[in-house]
JSON list of C-alpha atoms in Angstrom, two decimals:
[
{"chain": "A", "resi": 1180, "resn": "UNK", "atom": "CA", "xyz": [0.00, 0.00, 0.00]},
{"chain": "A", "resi": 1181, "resn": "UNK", "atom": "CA", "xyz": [0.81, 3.69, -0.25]},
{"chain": "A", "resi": 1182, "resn": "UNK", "atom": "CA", "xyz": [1.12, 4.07, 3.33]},
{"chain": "A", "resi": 1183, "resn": "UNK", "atom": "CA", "xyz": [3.40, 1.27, 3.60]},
{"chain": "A", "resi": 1184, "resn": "UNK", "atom": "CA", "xyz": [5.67, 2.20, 0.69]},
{"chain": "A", "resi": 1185, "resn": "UNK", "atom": "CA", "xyz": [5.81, 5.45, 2.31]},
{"chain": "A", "resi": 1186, "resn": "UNK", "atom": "CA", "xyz": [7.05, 4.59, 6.07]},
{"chain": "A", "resi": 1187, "resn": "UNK", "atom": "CA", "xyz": [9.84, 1.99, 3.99]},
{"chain": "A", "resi": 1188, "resn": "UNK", "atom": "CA", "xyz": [11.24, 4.60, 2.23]},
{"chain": "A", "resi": 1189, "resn": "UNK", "atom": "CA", "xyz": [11.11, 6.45, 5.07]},
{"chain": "A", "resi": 1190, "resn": "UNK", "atom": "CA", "xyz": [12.96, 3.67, 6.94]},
{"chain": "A", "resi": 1191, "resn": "UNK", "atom": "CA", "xyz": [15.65, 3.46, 3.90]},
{"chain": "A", "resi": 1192, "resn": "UNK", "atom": "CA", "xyz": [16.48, 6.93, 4.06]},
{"chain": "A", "resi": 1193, "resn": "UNK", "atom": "CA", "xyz": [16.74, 6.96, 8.21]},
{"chain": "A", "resi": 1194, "resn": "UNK", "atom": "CA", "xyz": [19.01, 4.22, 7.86]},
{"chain": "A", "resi": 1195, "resn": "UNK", "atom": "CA", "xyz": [21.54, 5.10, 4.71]},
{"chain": "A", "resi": 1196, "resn": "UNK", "atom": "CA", "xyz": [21.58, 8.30, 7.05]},
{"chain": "A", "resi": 1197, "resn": "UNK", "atom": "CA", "xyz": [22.62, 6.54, 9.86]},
{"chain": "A", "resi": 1198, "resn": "UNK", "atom": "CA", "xyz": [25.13, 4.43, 7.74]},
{"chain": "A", "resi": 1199, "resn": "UNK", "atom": "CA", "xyz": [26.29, 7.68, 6.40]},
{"chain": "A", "resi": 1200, "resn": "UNK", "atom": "CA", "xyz": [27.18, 8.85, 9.78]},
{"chain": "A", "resi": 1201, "resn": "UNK", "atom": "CA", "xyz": [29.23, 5.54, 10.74]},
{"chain": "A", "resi": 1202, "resn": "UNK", "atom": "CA", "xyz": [31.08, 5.83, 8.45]},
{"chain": "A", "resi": 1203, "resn": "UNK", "atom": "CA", "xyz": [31.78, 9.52, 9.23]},
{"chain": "A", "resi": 1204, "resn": "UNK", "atom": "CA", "xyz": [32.28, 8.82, 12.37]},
{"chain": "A", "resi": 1205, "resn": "UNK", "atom": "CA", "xyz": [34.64, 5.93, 12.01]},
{"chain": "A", "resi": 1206, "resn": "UNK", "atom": "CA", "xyz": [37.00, 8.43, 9.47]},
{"chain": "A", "resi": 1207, "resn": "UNK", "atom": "CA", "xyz": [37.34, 10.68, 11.60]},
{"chain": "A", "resi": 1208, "resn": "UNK", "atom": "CA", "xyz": [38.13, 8.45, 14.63]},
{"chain": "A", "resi": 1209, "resn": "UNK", "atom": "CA", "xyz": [40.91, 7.13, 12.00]},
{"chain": "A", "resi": 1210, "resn": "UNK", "atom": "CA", "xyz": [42.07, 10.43, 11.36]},
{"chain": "A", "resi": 1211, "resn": "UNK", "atom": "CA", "xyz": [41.96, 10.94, 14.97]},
{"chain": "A", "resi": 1212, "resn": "UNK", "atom": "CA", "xyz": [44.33, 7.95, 16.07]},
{"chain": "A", "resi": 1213, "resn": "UNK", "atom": "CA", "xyz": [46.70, 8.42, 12.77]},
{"chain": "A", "resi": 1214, "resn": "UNK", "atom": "CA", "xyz": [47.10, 11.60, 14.47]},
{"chain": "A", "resi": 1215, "resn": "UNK", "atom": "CA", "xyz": [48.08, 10.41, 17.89]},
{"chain": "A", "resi": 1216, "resn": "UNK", "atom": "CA", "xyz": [50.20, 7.43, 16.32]},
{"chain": "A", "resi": 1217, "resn": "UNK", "atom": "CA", "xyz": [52.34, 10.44, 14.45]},
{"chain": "A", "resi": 1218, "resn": "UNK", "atom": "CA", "xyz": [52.44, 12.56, 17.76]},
{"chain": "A", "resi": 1219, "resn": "UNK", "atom": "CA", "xyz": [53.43, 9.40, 20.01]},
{"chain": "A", "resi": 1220, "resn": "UNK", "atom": "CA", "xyz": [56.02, 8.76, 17.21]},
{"chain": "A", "resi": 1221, "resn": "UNK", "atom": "CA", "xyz": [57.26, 12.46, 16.98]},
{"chain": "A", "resi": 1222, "resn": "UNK", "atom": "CA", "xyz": [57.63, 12.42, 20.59]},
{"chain": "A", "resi": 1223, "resn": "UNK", "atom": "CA", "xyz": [59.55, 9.07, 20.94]},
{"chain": "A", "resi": 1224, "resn": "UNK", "atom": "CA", "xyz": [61.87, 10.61, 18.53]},
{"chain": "A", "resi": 1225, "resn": "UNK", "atom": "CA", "xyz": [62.68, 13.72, 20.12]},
{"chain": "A", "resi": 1226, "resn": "UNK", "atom": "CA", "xyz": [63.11, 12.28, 23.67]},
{"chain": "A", "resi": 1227, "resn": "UNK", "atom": "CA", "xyz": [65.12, 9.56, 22.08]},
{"chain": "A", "resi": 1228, "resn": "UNK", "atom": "CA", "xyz": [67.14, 12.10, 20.41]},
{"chain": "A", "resi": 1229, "resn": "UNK", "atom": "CA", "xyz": [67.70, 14.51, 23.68]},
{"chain": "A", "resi": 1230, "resn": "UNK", "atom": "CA", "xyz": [68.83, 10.99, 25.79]},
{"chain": "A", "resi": 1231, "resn": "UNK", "atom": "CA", "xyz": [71.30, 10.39, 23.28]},
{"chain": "A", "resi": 1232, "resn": "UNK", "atom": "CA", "xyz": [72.57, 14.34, 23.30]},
{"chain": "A", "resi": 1233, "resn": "UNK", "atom": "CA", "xyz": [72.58, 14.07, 27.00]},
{"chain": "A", "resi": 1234, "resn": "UNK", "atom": "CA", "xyz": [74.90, 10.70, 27.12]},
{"chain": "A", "resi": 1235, "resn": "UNK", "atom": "CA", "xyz": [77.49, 11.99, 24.72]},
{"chain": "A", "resi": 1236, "resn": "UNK", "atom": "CA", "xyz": [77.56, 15.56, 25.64]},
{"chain": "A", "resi": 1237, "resn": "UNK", "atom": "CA", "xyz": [77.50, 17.32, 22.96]},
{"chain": "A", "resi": 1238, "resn": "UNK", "atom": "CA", "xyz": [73.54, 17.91, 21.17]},
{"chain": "A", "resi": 1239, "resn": "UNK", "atom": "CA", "xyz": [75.09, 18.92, 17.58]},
{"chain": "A", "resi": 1240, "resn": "UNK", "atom": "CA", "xyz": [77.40, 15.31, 17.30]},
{"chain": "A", "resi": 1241, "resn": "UNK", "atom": "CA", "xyz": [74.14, 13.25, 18.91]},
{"chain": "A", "resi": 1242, "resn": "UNK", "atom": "CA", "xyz": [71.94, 15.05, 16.29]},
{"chain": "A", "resi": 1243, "resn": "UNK", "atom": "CA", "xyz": [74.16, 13.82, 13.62]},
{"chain": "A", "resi": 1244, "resn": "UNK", "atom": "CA", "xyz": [74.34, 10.46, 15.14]},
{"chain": "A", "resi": 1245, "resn": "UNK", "atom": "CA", "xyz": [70.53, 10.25, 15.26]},
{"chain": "A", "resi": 1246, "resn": "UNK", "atom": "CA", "xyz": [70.48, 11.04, 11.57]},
{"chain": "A", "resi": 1247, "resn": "UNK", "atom": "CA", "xyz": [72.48, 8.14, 10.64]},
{"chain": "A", "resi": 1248, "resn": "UNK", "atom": "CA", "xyz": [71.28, 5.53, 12.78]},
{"chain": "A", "resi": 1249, "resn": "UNK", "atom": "CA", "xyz": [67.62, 6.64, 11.17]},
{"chain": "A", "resi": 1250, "resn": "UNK", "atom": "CA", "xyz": [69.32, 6.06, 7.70]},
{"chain": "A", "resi": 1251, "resn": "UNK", "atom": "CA", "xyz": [70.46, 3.09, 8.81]},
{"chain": "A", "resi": 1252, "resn": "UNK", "atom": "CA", "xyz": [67.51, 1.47, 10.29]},
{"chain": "A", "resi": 1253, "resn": "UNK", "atom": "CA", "xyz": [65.55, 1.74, 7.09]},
{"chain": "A", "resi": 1254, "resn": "UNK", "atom": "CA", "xyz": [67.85, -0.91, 5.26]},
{"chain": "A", "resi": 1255, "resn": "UNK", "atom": "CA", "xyz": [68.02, -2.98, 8.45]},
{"chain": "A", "resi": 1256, "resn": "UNK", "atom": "CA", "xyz": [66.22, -5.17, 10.12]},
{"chain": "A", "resi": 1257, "resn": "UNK", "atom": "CA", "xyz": [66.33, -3.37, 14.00]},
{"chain": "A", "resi": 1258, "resn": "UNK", "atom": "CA", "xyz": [64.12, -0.06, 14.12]},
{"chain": "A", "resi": 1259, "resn": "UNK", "atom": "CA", "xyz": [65.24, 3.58, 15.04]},
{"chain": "A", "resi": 1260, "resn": "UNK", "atom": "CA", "xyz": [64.32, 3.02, 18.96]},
{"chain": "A", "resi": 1261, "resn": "UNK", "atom": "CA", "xyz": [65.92, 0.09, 18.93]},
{"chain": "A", "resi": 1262, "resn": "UNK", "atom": "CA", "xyz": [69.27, 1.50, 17.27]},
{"chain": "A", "resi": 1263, "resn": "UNK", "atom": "CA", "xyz": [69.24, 4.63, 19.29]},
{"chain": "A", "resi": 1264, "resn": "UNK", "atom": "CA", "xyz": [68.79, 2.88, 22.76]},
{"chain": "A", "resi": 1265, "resn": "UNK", "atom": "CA", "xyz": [71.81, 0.25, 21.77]},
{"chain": "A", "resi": 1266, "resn": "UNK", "atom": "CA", "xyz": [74.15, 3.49, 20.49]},
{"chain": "A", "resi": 1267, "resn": "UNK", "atom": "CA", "xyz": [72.85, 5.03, 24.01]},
{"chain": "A", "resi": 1268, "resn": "UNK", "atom": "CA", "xyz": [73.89, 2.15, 25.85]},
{"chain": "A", "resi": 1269, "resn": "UNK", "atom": "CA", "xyz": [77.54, 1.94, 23.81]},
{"chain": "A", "resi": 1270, "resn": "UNK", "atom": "CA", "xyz": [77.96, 5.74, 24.82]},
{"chain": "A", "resi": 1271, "resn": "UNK", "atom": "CA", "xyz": [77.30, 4.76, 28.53]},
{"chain": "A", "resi": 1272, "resn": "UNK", "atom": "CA", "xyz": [80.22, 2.23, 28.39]},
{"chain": "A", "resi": 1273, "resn": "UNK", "atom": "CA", "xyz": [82.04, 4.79, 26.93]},
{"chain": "A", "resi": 1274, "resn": "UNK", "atom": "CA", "xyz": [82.48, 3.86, 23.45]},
{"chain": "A", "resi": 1275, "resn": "UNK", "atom": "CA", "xyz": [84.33, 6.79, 21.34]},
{"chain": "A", "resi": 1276, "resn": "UNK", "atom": "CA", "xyz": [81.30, 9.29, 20.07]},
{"chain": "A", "resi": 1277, "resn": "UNK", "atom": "CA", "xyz": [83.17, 8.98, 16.80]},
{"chain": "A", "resi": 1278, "resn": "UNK", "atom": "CA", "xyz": [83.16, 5.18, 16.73]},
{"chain": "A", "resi": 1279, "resn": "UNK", "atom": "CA", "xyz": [79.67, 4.81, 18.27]},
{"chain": "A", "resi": 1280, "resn": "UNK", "atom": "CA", "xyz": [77.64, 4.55, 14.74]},
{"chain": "A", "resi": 1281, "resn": "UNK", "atom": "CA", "xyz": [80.11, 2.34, 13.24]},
{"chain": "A", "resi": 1282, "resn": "UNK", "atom": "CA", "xyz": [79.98, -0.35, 16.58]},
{"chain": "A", "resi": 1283, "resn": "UNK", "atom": "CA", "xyz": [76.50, -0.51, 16.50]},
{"chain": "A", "resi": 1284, "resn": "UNK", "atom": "CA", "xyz": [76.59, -0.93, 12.99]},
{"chain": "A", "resi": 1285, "resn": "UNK", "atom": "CA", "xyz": [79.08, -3.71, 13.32]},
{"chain": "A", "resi": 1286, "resn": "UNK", "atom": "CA", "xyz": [77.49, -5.74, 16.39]},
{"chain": "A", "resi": 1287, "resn": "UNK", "atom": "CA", "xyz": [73.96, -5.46, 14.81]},
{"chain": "A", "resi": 1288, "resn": "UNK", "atom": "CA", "xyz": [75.69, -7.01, 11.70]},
{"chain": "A", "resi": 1289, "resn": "UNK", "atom": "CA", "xyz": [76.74, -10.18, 14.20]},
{"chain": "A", "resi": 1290, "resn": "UNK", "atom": "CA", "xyz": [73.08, -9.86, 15.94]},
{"chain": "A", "resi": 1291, "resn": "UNK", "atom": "CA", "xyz": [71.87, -10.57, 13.01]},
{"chain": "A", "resi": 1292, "resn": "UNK", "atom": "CA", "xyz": [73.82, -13.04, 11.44]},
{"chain": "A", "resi": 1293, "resn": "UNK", "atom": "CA", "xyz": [73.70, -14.98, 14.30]},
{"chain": "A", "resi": 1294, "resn": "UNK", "atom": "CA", "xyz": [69.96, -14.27, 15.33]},
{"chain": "A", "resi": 1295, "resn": "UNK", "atom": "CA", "xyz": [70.80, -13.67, 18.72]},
{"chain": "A", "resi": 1296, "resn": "UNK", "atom": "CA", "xyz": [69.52, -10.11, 20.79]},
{"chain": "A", "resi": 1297, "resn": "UNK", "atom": "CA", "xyz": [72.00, -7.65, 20.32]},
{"chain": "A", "resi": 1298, "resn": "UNK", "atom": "CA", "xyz": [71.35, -6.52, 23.75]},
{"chain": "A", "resi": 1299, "resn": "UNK", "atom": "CA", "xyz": [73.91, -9.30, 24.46]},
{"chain": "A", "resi": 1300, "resn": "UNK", "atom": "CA", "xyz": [76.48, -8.68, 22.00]},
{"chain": "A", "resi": 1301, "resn": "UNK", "atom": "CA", "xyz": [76.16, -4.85, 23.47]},
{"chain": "A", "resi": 1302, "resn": "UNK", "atom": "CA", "xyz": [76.29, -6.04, 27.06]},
{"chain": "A", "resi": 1303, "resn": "UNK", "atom": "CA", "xyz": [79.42, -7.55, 26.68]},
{"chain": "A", "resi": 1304, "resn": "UNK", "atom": "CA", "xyz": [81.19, -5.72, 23.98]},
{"chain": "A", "resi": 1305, "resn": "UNK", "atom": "CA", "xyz": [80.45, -2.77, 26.99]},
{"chain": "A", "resi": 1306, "resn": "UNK", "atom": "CA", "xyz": [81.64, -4.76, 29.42]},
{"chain": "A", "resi": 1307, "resn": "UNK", "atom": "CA", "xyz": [85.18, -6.03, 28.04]},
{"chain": "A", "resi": 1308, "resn": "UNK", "atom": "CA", "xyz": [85.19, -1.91, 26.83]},
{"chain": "A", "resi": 1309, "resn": "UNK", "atom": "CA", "xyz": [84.51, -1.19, 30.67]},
{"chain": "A", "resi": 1310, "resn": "UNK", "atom": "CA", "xyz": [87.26, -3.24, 31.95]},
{"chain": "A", "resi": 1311, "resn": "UNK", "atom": "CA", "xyz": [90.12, -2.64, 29.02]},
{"chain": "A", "resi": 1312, "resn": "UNK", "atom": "CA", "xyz": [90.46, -6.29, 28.89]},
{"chain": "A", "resi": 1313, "resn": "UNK", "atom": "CA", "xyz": [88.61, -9.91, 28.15]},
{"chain": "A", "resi": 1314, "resn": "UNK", "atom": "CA", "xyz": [87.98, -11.97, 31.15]},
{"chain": "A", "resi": 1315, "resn": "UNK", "atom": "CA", "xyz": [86.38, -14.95, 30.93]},
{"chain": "A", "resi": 1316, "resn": "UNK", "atom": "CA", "xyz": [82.85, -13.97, 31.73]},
{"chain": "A", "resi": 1317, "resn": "UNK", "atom": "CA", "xyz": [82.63, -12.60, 28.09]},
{"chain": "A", "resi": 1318, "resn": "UNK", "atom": "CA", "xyz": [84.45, -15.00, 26.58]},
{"chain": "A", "resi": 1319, "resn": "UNK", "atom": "CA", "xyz": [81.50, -17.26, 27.77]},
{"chain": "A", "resi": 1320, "resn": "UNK", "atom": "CA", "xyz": [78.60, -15.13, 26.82]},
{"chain": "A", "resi": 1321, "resn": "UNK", "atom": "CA", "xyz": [80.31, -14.43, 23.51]},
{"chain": "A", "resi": 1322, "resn": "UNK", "atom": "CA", "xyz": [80.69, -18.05, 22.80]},
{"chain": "A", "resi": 1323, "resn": "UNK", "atom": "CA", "xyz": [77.25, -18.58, 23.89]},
{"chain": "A", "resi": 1324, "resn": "UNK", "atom": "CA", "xyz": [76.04, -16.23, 21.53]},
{"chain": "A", "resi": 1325, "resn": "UNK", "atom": "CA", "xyz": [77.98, -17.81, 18.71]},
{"chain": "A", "resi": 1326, "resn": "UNK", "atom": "CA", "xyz": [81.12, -15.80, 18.40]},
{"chain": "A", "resi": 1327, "resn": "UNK", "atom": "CA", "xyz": [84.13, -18.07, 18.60]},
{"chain": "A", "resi": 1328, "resn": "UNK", "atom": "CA", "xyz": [86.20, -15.29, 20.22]},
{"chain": "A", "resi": 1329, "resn": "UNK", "atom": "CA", "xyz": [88.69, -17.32, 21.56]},
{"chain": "A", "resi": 1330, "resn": "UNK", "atom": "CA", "xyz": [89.68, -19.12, 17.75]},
{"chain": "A", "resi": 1331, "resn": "UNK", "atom": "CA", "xyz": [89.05, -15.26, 16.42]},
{"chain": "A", "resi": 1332, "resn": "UNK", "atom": "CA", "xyz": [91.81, -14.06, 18.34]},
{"chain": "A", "resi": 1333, "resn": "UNK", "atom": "CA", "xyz": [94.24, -17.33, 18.21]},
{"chain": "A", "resi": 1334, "resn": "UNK", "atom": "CA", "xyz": [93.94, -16.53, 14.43]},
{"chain": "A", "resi": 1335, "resn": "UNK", "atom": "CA", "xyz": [94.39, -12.65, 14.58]},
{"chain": "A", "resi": 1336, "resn": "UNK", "atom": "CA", "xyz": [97.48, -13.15, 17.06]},
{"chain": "A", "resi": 1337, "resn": "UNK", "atom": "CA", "xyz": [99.17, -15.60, 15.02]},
{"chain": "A", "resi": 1338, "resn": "UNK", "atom": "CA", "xyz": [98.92, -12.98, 11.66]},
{"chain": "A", "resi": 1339, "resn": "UNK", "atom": "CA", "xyz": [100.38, -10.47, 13.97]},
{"chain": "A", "resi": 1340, "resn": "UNK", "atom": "CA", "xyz": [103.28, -12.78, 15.04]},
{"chain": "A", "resi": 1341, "resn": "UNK", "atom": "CA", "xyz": [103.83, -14.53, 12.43]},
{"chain": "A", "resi": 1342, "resn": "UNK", "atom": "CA", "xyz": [103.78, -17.74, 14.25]},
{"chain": "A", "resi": 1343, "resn": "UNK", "atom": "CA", "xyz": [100.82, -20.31, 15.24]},
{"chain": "A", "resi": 1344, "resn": "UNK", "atom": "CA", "xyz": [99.19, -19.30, 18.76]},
{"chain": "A", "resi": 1345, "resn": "UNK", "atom": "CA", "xyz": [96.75, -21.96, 20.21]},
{"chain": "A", "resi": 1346, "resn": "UNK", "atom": "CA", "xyz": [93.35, -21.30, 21.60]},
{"chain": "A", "resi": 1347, "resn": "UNK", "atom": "CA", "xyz": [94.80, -22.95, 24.86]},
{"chain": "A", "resi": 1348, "resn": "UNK", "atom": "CA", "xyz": [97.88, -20.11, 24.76]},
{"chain": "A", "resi": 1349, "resn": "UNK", "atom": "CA", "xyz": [94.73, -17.07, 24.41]},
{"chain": "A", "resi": 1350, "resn": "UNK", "atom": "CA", "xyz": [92.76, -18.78, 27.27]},
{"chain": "A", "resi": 1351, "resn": "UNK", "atom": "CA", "xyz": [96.15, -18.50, 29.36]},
{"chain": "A", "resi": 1352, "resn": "UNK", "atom": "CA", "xyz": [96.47, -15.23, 28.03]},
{"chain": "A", "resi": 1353, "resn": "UNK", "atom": "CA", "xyz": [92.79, -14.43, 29.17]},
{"chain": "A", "resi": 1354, "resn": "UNK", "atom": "CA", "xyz": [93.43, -15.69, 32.88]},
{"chain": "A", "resi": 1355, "resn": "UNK", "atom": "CA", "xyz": [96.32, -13.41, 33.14]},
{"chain": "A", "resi": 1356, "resn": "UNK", "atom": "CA", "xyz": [94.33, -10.24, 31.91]},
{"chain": "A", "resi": 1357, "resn": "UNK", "atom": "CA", "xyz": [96.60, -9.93, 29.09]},
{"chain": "A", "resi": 1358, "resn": "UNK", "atom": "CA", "xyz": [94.13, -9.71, 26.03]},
{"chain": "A", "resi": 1359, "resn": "UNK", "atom": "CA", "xyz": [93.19, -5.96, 25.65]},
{"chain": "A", "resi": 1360, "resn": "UNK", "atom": "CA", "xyz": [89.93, -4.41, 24.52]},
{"chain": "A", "resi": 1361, "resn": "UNK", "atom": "CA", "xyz": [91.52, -2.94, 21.99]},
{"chain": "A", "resi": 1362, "resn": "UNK", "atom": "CA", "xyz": [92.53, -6.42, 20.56]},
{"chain": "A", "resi": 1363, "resn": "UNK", "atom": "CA", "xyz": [88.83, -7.62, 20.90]},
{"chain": "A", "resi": 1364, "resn": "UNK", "atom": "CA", "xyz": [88.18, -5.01, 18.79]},
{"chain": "A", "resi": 1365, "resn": "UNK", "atom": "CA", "xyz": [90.00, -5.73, 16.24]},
{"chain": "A", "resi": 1366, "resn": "UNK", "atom": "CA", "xyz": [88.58, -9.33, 15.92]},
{"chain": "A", "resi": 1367, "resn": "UNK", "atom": "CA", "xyz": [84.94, -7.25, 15.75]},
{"chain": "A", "resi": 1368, "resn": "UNK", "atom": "CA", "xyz": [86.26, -5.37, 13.14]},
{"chain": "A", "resi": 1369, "resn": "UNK", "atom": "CA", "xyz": [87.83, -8.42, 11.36]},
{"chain": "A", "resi": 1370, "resn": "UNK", "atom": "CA", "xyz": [84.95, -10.33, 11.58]},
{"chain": "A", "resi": 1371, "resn": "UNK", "atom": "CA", "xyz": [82.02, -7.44, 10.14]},
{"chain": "A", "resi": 1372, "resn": "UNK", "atom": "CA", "xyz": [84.57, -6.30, 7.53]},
{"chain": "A", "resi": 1373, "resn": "UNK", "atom": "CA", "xyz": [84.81, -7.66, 4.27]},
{"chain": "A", "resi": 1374, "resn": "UNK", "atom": "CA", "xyz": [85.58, -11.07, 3.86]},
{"chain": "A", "resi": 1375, "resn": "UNK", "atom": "CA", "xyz": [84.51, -11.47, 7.52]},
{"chain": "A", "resi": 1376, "resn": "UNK", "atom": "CA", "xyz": [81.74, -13.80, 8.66]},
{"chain": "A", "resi": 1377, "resn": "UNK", "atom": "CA", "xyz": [78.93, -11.30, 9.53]},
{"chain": "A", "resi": 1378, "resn": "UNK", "atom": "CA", "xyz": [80.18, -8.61, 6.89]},
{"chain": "A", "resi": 1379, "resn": "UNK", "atom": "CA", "xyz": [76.92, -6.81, 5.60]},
{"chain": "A", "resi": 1380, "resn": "UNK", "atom": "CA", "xyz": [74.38, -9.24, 7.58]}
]
């Protein structure tokens, strides 16, 4: 009937109206947390940014810093927080400001060749930095992440020699304090350099 007819297009129109609104509604709610995701973002940025200014000391060298370890984490596989917080903790141990990009460059390239957290690579690359020299503590949590630091560095002492040095001869070097930091970095840089193991991972 007319009447009918009437009160269902009535209906119709009362609820593409409604519809209409919904999906208003739910755009702008979109909009709305887009908004606050790029905020929360923006903000996470600057305060990681300020940390890493405050650690080093210096705001124009931690900008720069920040710049390249954002460059960085778009062709890798950590994110910028992630990247930032590792250089941070680096700086703490008191990794060179200079040399801080290219370390965390170098142990993310072992983190992720070996698919172990780099927390732990940074935890006791810091440490051994900390000390000046590789006690066996690392040695074990380096090995236990994969790194055979002990053959790394019977290999790296022998080409400086010129003559064979065992792994038992670095151990015994180890127990008497006499491997430096400076030589366990070396074997980093050996090993994420080309023709190392974890070059480019």
């Amino acid at each position: 009937t007319h009447a009918q007819n009437a009160a269902y297009k009535t209906q119709s129109g009362y609820l593409q109206r409604l519809l209409q609104r919904m999906v208003a509604y739910a755009s702008v709610a979109q909009a709305m947390s887009f908004v606050r995701n790029v905020r929360d973002v923006t903000m996470e940025f600057e305060l990681q940014r300020v940390a890493l200014g405050s650690i080093i000391g210096d705001l124009n060298r931690a900008n720069a810093l920040f710049e390249q370890i954002k460059a960085a984490a778009v062709k890798s596989p950590f994110q910028i927080k992630e990247l930032v917080t590792y250089t941070k903790q680096l700086a703490a141990y008191k990794i060179e400001t200079d040399e801080l990009f290219e370390t965390t460059q170098r142990l993310a390239d072992i983190s992720a060749g070996l698919g172990v957290g780099m927390e732990r690579l940074v935890l006791a690359y810091g440490q051994i930095r900390a000390t000046g020299y590789l006690r066996a503590s690392e040695v074990r949590q380096l090995t236990e992440a994969g790194i055979p630091i002990v053959e790394e560095l019977a290999k790296k002492m022998s080409e400086l020699r010129g003559e064979t040095v065992s792994a038992a001869e670095v151990m015994g070097m180890i127990s008497d304090r006499a491997i430096s930091f400076g030589m366990v970095k070396e074997v980093f840089d050996d090993m994420t350099s080309a023709g190392g193991m974890f070059y480019k991972m």
